[in-house]
Amino acid sequence: MPNYKSTISISRQVVVRAPTRVERLRRYYPQASLLVHATDQGEVLDAGGSGDREGLAAVAAVTSKAFTRAVDKLCLGRLEGWALEGGDHQCLSAVRDDDLDVAFMPVNRDNVDDLSDFIDQADDLEGETES
Amino acid sequence: MSQLLLNLCSVDQVRGAALYTEGWQCVEHRLPPPYEPGYIRTVAQELVSAFEFYTFLESSPAATAMARASDGLVAMMSTKGFHAFLIAEPDVNLTFIKVAFSALEHRLTQAGSIGDLDQAAIPLVVGQGEMAPLETLRGIVEAYTEFAGPAARLLIKAEIRHLGFHADTFPLSRIDALIGRAASRLLTPEDRAAFEKDAARWMPKPYVNA
């Protein structure tokens, strides 16, 4: 009776994919209904959550351009991020040279400074090395 | 000069702010040089047009907007027929700004309308109705001075405060109450009647007794 255990070798390769930028942001903002990583022209690079990702990226691109113009006119330096708040939701964005992180989430009714947190979290992701 | 932006501009690291009507008439500004209300208006108008795209995401338009840049921060609030625009240092406490915006919104809702009070009154209507122009209050103080002397200004101010308002935010609909309260402080019935008769000319038309 041959000893099959010794003749059969099973190799198993485990591939661990590094979490994307959006996936990492999602850990910090589970309340966000939609998170998008987009170019400054409104092209979606990655997204997570439900909703109109192209629409969010387009709104973010237009808003970023508007704020960039305003900040330039007032000589306030380089735009780092912005927040728009409507009735029930808010849109937060961290702006870099060519791309944006955007989150669409319910309004925080406690007057918390979500914008600075979001910009800082996005900055921290820049510093992390993707493995 | 109205005091609506005093609270907002008192927040640490706020450089200045301006308040506009829905039609972009400047109601009040506290902007240090080089900022100037006409220039800020053009910047704010462009932003508001861009914010209209927000309705693609949510049915209601964007009411509050903030942007942080390396050398400063801008914030805007559109509410109750007004646009408030603020410029601050980049490290300003945004929580305080949000609270100050909420307080301003509350005051705009409560107060009634606000005009550029040092100029001719701009009759705007919000909340409790048309606001009393500053010249109306000055006229009442002048009439009251005949009877109460130099303390008239302070007494009228105290009565305005007692009615729950500020001189900048006093509604026309409460002028009769103000005159009545001020008159009740006078000692003789003759003085009270004479003051009420004199001050009646400052009452808005619907409140004047024929």
CSV table of N, CA and C in Angstrom, one decimal, chain A:
chain,number,residue,atom,x,y,z
A,1,MET,N,0.8,-1.2,0.0
A,1,MET,CA,0.0,0.0,0.0
A,1,MET,C,0.9,1.2,0.0
A,2,PRO,N,0.9,2.0,-1.1
A,2,PRO,CA,1.7,3.2,-1.1
A,2,PRO,C,1.3,4.2,-0.1
A,3,ASN,N,2.3,4.9,0.3
A,3,ASN,CA,2.1,6.0,1.3
A,3,ASN,C,1.8,7.3,0.5
A,4,TYR,N,0.5,7.5,0.3
A,4,TYR,CA,0.1,8.7,-0.5
A,4,TYR,C,0.5,10.0,0.2
A,5,LYS,N,0.4,10.0,1.5
A,5,LYS,CA,0.7,11.2,2.3
A,5,LYS,C,2.1,11.7,1.9
A,6,SER,N,3.0,10.8,1.7
A,6,SER,CA,4.3,11.3,1.4
A,6,SER,C,4.6,11.7,0.0
A,7,THR,N,3.7,11.2,-0.9
A,7,THR,CA,3.9,11.5,-2.4
A,7,THR,C,3.1,12.6,-2.9
A,8,ILE,N,2.1,13.0,-2.2
A,8,ILE,CA,1.3,14.2,-2.6
A,8,ILE,C,1.7,15.4,-1.8
A,9,SER,N,2.0,16.4,-2.5
A,9,SER,CA,2.3,17.7,-1.8
A,9,SER,C,1.3,18.7,-2.3
A,10,ILE,N,0.8,19.4,-1.4
A,10,ILE,CA,-0.2,20.4,-1.7
A,10,ILE,C,0.4,21.7,-1.3
A,11,SER,N,0.5,22.5,-2.3
A,11,SER,CA,1.0,23.9,-2.0
A,11,SER,C,-0.2,24.9,-2.1
A,12,ARG,N,-0.2,25.7,-1.1
A,12,ARG,CA,-1.3,26.7,-1.1
A,12,ARG,C,-0.7,28.1,-1.0
A,13,GLN,N,-1.0,28.9,-2.0
A,13,GLN,CA,-0.5,30.2,-2.0
A,13,GLN,C,-1.6,31.2,-1.5
A,14,VAL,N,-1.3,31.9,-0.5
A,14,VAL,CA,-2.2,32.9,0.0
A,14,VAL,C,-1.8,34.3,-0.5
A,15,VAL,N,-2.7,34.9,-1.2
A,15,VAL,CA,-2.4,36.3,-1.8
A,15,VAL,C,-3.2,37.3,-0.9
A,16,VAL,N,-2.4,38.1,-0.3
A,16,VAL,CA,-3.0,39.2,0.5
A,16,VAL,C,-3.0,40.5,-0.2
A,17,ARG,N,-4.1,41.0,-0.6
A,17,ARG,CA,-4.2,42.3,-1.3
A,17,ARG,C,-4.2,43.4,-0.3
A,18,ALA,N,-3.4,44.4,-0.6
A,18,ALA,CA,-3.4,45.6,0.3
A,18,ALA,C,-4.8,46.3,0.2
A,19,PRO,N,-5.3,46.8,1.3
A,19,PRO,CA,-6.6,47.5,1.1
A,19,PRO,C,-6.4,48.8,0.3
A,20,THR,N,-7.4,49.1,-0.4
A,20,THR,CA,-7.3,50.3,-1.2
A,20,THR,C,-7.4,51.6,-0.3
A,21,ARG,N,-7.2,52.7,-0.9
A,21,ARG,CA,-7.3,54.0,-0.2
A,21,ARG,C,-8.8,54.1,0.3
A,22,VAL,N,-9.7,53.8,-0.5
A,22,VAL,CA,-11.1,53.9,-0.1
A,22,VAL,C,-11.4,53.0,1.0
A,23,GLU,N,-10.9,51.7,0.9
A,23,GLU,CA,-11.2,50.7,2.0
A,23,GLU,C,-10.6,51.2,3.3
A,24,ARG,N,-9.4,51.8,3.2
A,24,ARG,CA,-8.8,52.3,4.5
A,24,ARG,C,-9.6,53.4,5.1
A,25,LEU,N,-10.1,54.3,4.2
A,25,LEU,CA,-10.9,55.5,4.7
A,25,LEU,C,-12.2,55.0,5.3
A,26,ARG,N,-12.7,53.9,4.8
A,26,ARG,CA,-14.0,53.4,5.2
A,26,ARG,C,-13.9,52.9,6.7
A,27,ARG,N,-12.7,52.5,7.1
A,27,ARG,CA,-12.5,52.0,8.5
A,27,ARG,C,-12.8,53.2,9.4
A,28,TYR,N,-12.4,54.4,9.0
A,28,TYR,CA,-12.6,55.5,9.9
A,28,TYR,C,-14.0,56.2,9.7
A,29,TYR,N,-14.6,55.9,8.6
A,29,TYR,CA,-15.9,56.5,8.3
A,29,TYR,C,-16.9,55.5,7.9
A,30,PRO,N,-17.2,54.6,8.9
A,30,PRO,CA,-18.2,53.6,8.5
A,30,PRO,C,-19.6,54.2,8.3
A,31,GLN,N,-19.8,55.4,8.8
A,31,GLN,CA,-21.1,56.0,8.6
A,31,GLN,C,-21.3,56.6,7.2
A,32,ALA,N,-20.2,56.7,6.5
A,32,ALA,CA,-20.3,57.3,5.1
A,32,ALA,C,-21.1,56.3,4.2
A,33,SER,N,-22.1,56.9,3.5
A,33,SER,CA,-22.9,56.0,2.6
A,33,SER,C,-22.1,55.8,1.3
A,34,LEU,N,-21.2,56.8,1.0
A,34,LEU,CA,-20.4,56.6,-0.2
A,34,LEU,C,-19.1,57.3,0.0
A,35,LEU,N,-18.0,56.6,-0.4
A,35,LEU,CA,-16.7,57.1,-0.4
A,35,LEU,C,-16.1,57.0,-1.8
A,36,VAL,N,-15.5,58.0,-2.3
A,36,VAL,CA,-14.9,58.0,-3.6
A,36,VAL,C,-13.5,58.6,-3.6
A,37,HIS,N,-12.7,57.9,-4.4
A,37,HIS,CA,-11.4,58.5,-4.7
A,37,HIS,C,-11.4,58.8,-6.2
A,38,ALA,N,-11.2,60.1,-6.5
A,38,ALA,CA,-11.4,60.6,-7.9
A,38,ALA,C,-10.3,61.5,-8.3
A,39,THR,N,-10.2,61.7,-9.6
A,39,THR,CA,-9.3,62.7,-10.1
A,39,THR,C,-9.9,64.1,-9.9
A,40,ASP,N,-9.1,65.1,-10.1
A,40,ASP,CA,-9.6,66.5,-10.0
A,40,ASP,C,-10.5,66.8,-11.1
A,41,GLN,N,-10.6,65.9,-12.1
A,41,GLN,CA,-11.5,66.2,-13.2
A,41,GLN,C,-12.8,65.4,-13.1
A,42,GLY,N,-12.9,64.7,-11.9
A,42,GLY,CA,-14.2,64.0,-11.7
A,42,GLY,C,-14.3,62.6,-12.1
A,43,GLU,N,-13.1,62.0,-12.5
A,43,GLU,CA,-13.1,60.6,-12.9
A,43,GLU,C,-12.9,59.7,-11.7
A,44,VAL,N,-13.8,58.7,-11.5
A,44,VAL,CA,-13.7,57.9,-10.4
A,44,VAL,C,-12.6,56.9,-10.5
A,45,LEU,N,-11.7,56.9,-9.5
A,45,LEU,CA,-10.6,55.9,-9.4
A,45,LEU,C,-10.9,54.7,-8.6
A,46,ASP,N,-11.7,54.9,-7.6
A,46,ASP,CA,-12.1,53.8,-6.7
A,46,ASP,C,-13.3,54.3,-5.9
A,47,ALA,N,-14.2,53.4,-5.5
A,47,ALA,CA,-15.3,53.9,-4.7
A,47,ALA,C,-15.8,52.7,-3.8
A,48,GLY,N,-16.4,53.1,-2.7
A,48,GLY,CA,-17.0,52.1,-1.8
A,48,GLY,C,-18.3,52.6,-1.2
A,49,GLY,N,-19.2,51.7,-1.0
A,49,GLY,CA,-20.5,52.2,-0.5
A,49,GLY,C,-21.6,52.2,-1.6
A,50,SER,N,-22.7,52.7,-1.3
A,50,SER,CA,-23.8,52.7,-2.3
A,50,SER,C,-24.1,54.2,-2.7
A,51,GLY,N,-24.6,54.3,-3.9
A,51,GLY,CA,-25.0,55.6,-4.4
A,51,GLY,C,-24.3,56.0,-5.7
A,52,ASP,N,-24.6,57.2,-6.1
A,52,ASP,CA,-24.1,57.6,-7.5
A,52,ASP,C,-22.7,58.1,-7.3
A,53,ARG,N,-21.7,57.2,-7.6
A,53,ARG,CA,-20.3,57.5,-7.4
A,53,ARG,C,-19.8,58.5,-8.4
A,54,GLU,N,-20.3,58.4,-9.7
A,54,GLU,CA,-19.9,59.3,-10.7
A,54,GLU,C,-20.4,60.7,-10.4
A,55,GLY,N,-21.7,60.7,-9.9
A,55,GLY,CA,-22.3,62.0,-9.5
A,55,GLY,C,-21.5,62.7,-8.4
A,56,LEU,N,-21.1,61.9,-7.4
A,56,LEU,CA,-20.4,62.5,-6.2
A,56,LEU,C,-19.0,63.0,-6.7
A,57,ALA,N,-18.4,62.2,-7.6
A,57,ALA,CA,-17.1,62.7,-8.1
A,57,ALA,C,-17.2,63.9,-8.9
A,58,ALA,N,-18.3,64.0,-9.7
A,58,ALA,CA,-18.4,65.2,-10.5
A,58,ALA,C,-18.7,66.5,-9.6
A,59,VAL,N,-19.6,66.3,-8.6
A,59,VAL,CA,-19.9,67.4,-7.7
A,59,VAL,C,-18.6,67.8,-7.0
A,60,ALA,N,-17.8,66.9,-6.6
A,60,ALA,CA,-16.6,67.2,-5.9
A,60,ALA,C,-15.6,67.9,-6.7
A,61,ALA,N,-15.5,67.5,-8.0
A,61,ALA,CA,-14.6,68.2,-8.9
A,61,ALA,C,-15.0,69.7,-9.1
A,62,VAL,N,-16.3,69.9,-9.3
A,62,VAL,CA,-16.8,71.3,-9.6
A,62,VAL,C,-16.6,72.1,-8.3
A,63,THR,N,-16.9,71.5,-7.2
A,63,THR,CA,-16.8,72.3,-5.9
A,63,THR,C,-15.3,72.6,-5.6
A,64,SER,N,-14.4,71.6,-5.9
A,64,SER,CA,-13.0,71.9,-5.6
A,64,SER,C,-12.5,73.0,-6.5
A,65,LYS,N,-12.9,73.0,-7.7
A,65,LYS,CA,-12.5,74.1,-8.6
A,65,LYS,C,-13.0,75.4,-8.1
A,66,ALA,N,-14.2,75.5,-7.7
A,66,ALA,CA,-14.8,76.7,-7.2
A,66,ALA,C,-14.1,77.2,-5.9
A,67,PHE,N,-13.8,76.3,-5.0
A,67,PHE,CA,-13.1,76.7,-3.8
A,67,PHE,C,-11.6,77.1,-4.1
A,68,THR,N,-11.0,76.4,-5.1
A,68,THR,CA,-9.7,76.7,-5.4
A,68,THR,C,-9.6,78.1,-5.9
A,69,ARG,N,-10.6,78.5,-6.8
A,69,ARG,CA,-10.6,79.9,-7.3
A,69,ARG,C,-10.8,80.9,-6.2
A,70,ALA,N,-11.7,80.5,-5.2
A,70,ALA,CA,-12.0,81.5,-4.1
A,70,ALA,C,-10.8,81.7,-3.2
A,71,VAL,N,-10.1,80.5,-3.0
A,71,VAL,CA,-8.9,80.6,-2.1
A,71,VAL,C,-7.8,81.3,-2.8
A,72,ASP,N,-7.7,81.2,-4.1
A,72,ASP,CA,-6.7,81.9,-4.9
A,72,ASP,C,-7.0,83.4,-4.8
A,73,LYS,N,-8.2,83.8,-5.0
A,73,LYS,CA,-8.6,85.2,-5.0
A,73,LYS,C,-8.4,85.9,-3.7
A,74,LEU,N,-8.4,85.1,-2.6
A,74,LEU,CA,-8.2,85.7,-1.3
A,74,LEU,C,-6.8,85.4,-0.8
A,75,CYS,N,-6.0,84.9,-1.7
A,75,CYS,CA,-4.6,84.6,-1.3
A,75,CYS,C,-4.4,83.8,-0.1
A,76,LEU,N,-5.2,82.7,0.0
A,76,LEU,CA,-5.2,81.9,1.2
A,76,LEU,C,-4.3,80.6,1.1
A,77,GLY,N,-3.5,80.5,0.0
A,77,GLY,CA,-2.6,79.4,-0.2
A,77,GLY,C,-3.3,78.2,-0.9
A,78,ARG,N,-2.8,77.0,-0.6
A,78,ARG,CA,-3.2,75.8,-1.3
A,78,ARG,C,-4.4,75.2,-0.6
A,79,LEU,N,-5.5,74.9,-1.4
A,79,LEU,CA,-6.7,74.3,-0.9
A,79,LEU,C,-6.4,72.9,-0.3
A,80,GLU,N,-6.7,72.6,0.9
A,80,GLU,CA,-6.5,71.3,1.5
A,80,GLU,C,-7.7,70.4,1.6
A,81,GLY,N,-8.9,71.1,1.7
A,81,GLY,CA,-10.1,70.3,1.8
A,81,GLY,C,-11.3,71.2,2.0
A,82,TRP,N,-12.5,70.6,1.8
A,82,TRP,CA,-13.7,71.4,2.0
A,82,TRP,C,-14.8,70.5,2.4
A,83,ALA,N,-15.9,71.2,2.9
A,83,ALA,CA,-17.1,70.5,3.4
A,83,ALA,C,-18.3,71.2,2.9
A,84,LEU,N,-19.3,70.5,2.4
A,84,LEU,CA,-20.6,71.1,2.1
A,84,LEU,C,-21.6,70.4,2.9
A,85,GLU,N,-22.5,71.2,3.5
A,85,GLU,CA,-23.5,70.5,4.4
A,85,GLU,C,-24.9,71.0,3.9
A,86,GLY,N,-25.8,70.0,3.6
A,86,GLY,CA,-27.1,70.3,3.2
A,86,GLY,C,-28.1,70.1,4.3
A,87,GLY,N,-29.2,69.5,4.0
A,87,GLY,CA,-30.2,69.3,5.0
A,87,GLY,C,-29.9,68.1,6.0
A,88,ASP,N,-29.6,67.0,5.4
A,88,ASP,CA,-29.4,65.8,6.2
A,88,ASP,C,-28.0,65.2,6.0
A,89,HIS,N,-27.4,65.6,5.0
A,89,HIS,CA,-26.1,65.0,4.7
A,89,HIS,C,-25.0,66.0,4.5
A,90,GLN,N,-23.8,65.5,4.5
A,90,GLN,CA,-22.7,66.4,4.2
A,90,GLN,C,-21.7,65.7,3.3
A,91,CYS,N,-21.0,66.5,2.6
A,91,CYS,CA,-20.0,66.0,1.6
A,91,CYS,C,-18.6,66.6,2.1
A,92,LEU,N,-17.7,65.7,2.3
A,92,LEU,CA,-16.4,66.1,2.8
A,92,LEU,C,-15.3,65.7,1.7
A,93,SER,N,-14.4,66.6,1.6
A,93,SER,CA,-13.3,66.2,0.6
A,93,SER,C,-12.0,66.7,1.0
A,94,ALA,N,-11.0,65.8,0.8
A,94,ALA,CA,-9.6,66.1,1.1
A,94,ALA,C,-9.0,66.3,-0.3
A,95,VAL,N,-8.3,67.4,-0.6
A,95,VAL,CA,-7.9,67.7,-1.9
A,95,VAL,C,-6.4,67.6,-2.0
A,96,ARG,N,-5.9,66.9,-3.0
A,96,ARG,CA,-4.4,66.9,-3.3
A,96,ARG,C,-4.2,67.5,-4.7
A,97,ASP,N,-3.0,67.4,-5.2
A,97,ASP,CA,-2.6,68.0,-6.4
A,97,ASP,C,-3.5,67.6,-7.6
A,98,ASP,N,-3.7,66.2,-7.7
A,98,ASP,CA,-4.4,65.8,-8.9
A,98,ASP,C,-5.6,64.9,-8.5
A,99,ASP,N,-5.8,64.6,-7.3
A,99,ASP,CA,-6.9,63.7,-6.9
A,99,ASP,C,-7.6,64.2,-5.6
A,100,LEU,N,-8.7,63.6,-5.4
A,100,LEU,CA,-9.6,63.9,-4.2
A,100,LEU,C,-10.1,62.7,-3.5
A,101,ASP,N,-10.2,62.8,-2.2
A,101,ASP,CA,-11.0,61.8,-1.5
A,101,ASP,C,-12.3,62.5,-1.1
A,102,VAL,N,-13.4,61.8,-1.3
A,102,VAL,CA,-14.7,62.4,-1.1
A,102,VAL,C,-15.5,61.5,-0.3
A,103,ALA,N,-16.2,62.0,0.7
A,103,ALA,CA,-17.2,61.2,1.5
A,103,ALA,C,-18.5,61.8,1.6
A,104,PHE,N,-19.5,61.0,1.4
A,104,PHE,CA,-20.9,61.6,1.6
A,104,PHE,C,-21.5,60.8,2.7
A,105,MET,N,-21.9,61.6,3.7
A,105,MET,CA,-22.4,60.9,5.0
A,105,MET,C,-23.4,61.8,5.7
A,106,PRO,N,-24.1,61.2,6.6
A,106,PRO,CA,-25.1,62.0,7.4
A,106,PRO,C,-24.5,63.1,8.2
A,107,VAL,N,-25.2,64.2,8.3
A,107,VAL,CA,-24.7,65.4,9.0
A,107,VAL,C,-24.5,65.0,10.5
A,108,ASN,N,-23.4,65.4,11.0
A,108,ASN,CA,-23.1,65.2,12.5
A,108,ASN,C,-23.8,66.4,13.2
A,109,ARG,N,-24.8,66.0,14.0
A,109,ARG,CA,-25.6,67.1,14.6
A,109,ARG,C,-24.9,67.7,15.9
A,110,ASP,N,-23.7,67.2,16.2
A,110,ASP,CA,-23.0,67.7,17.4
A,110,ASP,C,-22.0,68.8,17.1
A,111,ASN,N,-22.1,69.4,15.9
A,111,ASN,CA,-21.2,70.5,15.5
A,111,ASN,C,-19.7,70.1,15.6
A,112,VAL,N,-19.5,68.8,15.3
A,112,VAL,CA,-18.1,68.3,15.4
A,112,VAL,C,-17.4,68.7,14.2
A,113,ASP,N,-16.1,68.9,14.3
A,113,ASP,CA,-15.2,69.4,13.2
A,113,ASP,C,-14.9,68.1,12.4
A,114,ASP,N,-15.8,67.7,11.5
A,114,ASP,CA,-15.5,66.6,10.6
A,114,ASP,C,-14.5,66.9,9.5
A,115,LEU,N,-14.5,68.1,9.1
A,115,LEU,CA,-13.6,68.5,8.0
A,115,LEU,C,-12.1,68.3,8.3
A,116,SER,N,-11.7,68.8,9.4
A,116,SER,CA,-10.3,68.7,9.8
A,116,SER,C,-9.9,67.2,10.0
A,117,ASP,N,-10.8,66.5,10.6
A,117,ASP,CA,-10.5,65.0,10.8
A,117,ASP,C,-10.3,64.3,9.5
A,118,PHE,N,-11.2,64.7,8.5
A,118,PHE,CA,-11.2,64.0,7.2
A,118,PHE,C,-9.9,64.3,6.5
A,119,ILE,N,-9.5,65.6,6.5
A,119,ILE,CA,-8.3,66.0,5.8
A,119,ILE,C,-7.1,65.3,6.5
A,120,ASP,N,-7.1,65.3,7.8
A,120,ASP,CA,-6.0,64.6,8.5
A,120,ASP,C,-5.9,63.1,8.2
A,121,GLN,N,-7.1,62.5,8.2
A,121,GLN,CA,-7.1,61.0,7.9
A,121,GLN,C,-6.5,60.8,6.5
A,122,ALA,N,-7.0,61.6,5.5
A,122,ALA,CA,-6.5,61.4,4.2
A,122,ALA,C,-5.0,61.7,4.1
A,123,ASP,N,-4.5,62.6,4.8
A,123,ASP,CA,-3.1,62.9,4.8
A,123,ASP,C,-2.3,61.7,5.4
A,124,ASP,N,-2.9,61.1,6.5
A,124,ASP,CA,-2.2,60.0,7.1
A,124,ASP,C,-2.1,58.8,6.1
A,125,LEU,N,-3.1,58.7,5.2
A,125,LEU,CA,-3.1,57.6,4.2
A,125,LEU,C,-1.9,57.8,3.3
A,126,GLU,N,-1.7,59.1,3.0
A,126,GLU,CA,-0.6,59.5,2.1
A,126,GLU,C,0.7,59.0,2.6
A,127,GLY,N,0.9,59.1,3.9
A,127,GLY,CA,2.1,58.7,4.6
A,127,GLY,C,2.3,57.2,4.7
A,128,GLU,N,1.2,56.5,4.7
A,128,GLU,CA,1.3,55.0,4.8
A,128,GLU,C,1.9,54.4,3.6
A,129,THR,N,2.7,53.3,3.7
A,129,THR,CA,3.2,52.6,2.6
A,129,THR,C,2.3,51.5,2.2
A,130,GLU,N,1.8,51.5,1.0
A,130,GLU,CA,0.9,50.4,0.5
A,130,GLU,C,1.8,49.1,0.4
A,131,SER,N,1.4,48.0,1.0
A,131,SER,CA,2.1,46.8,0.9
A,131,SER,C,1.4,45.8,0.0
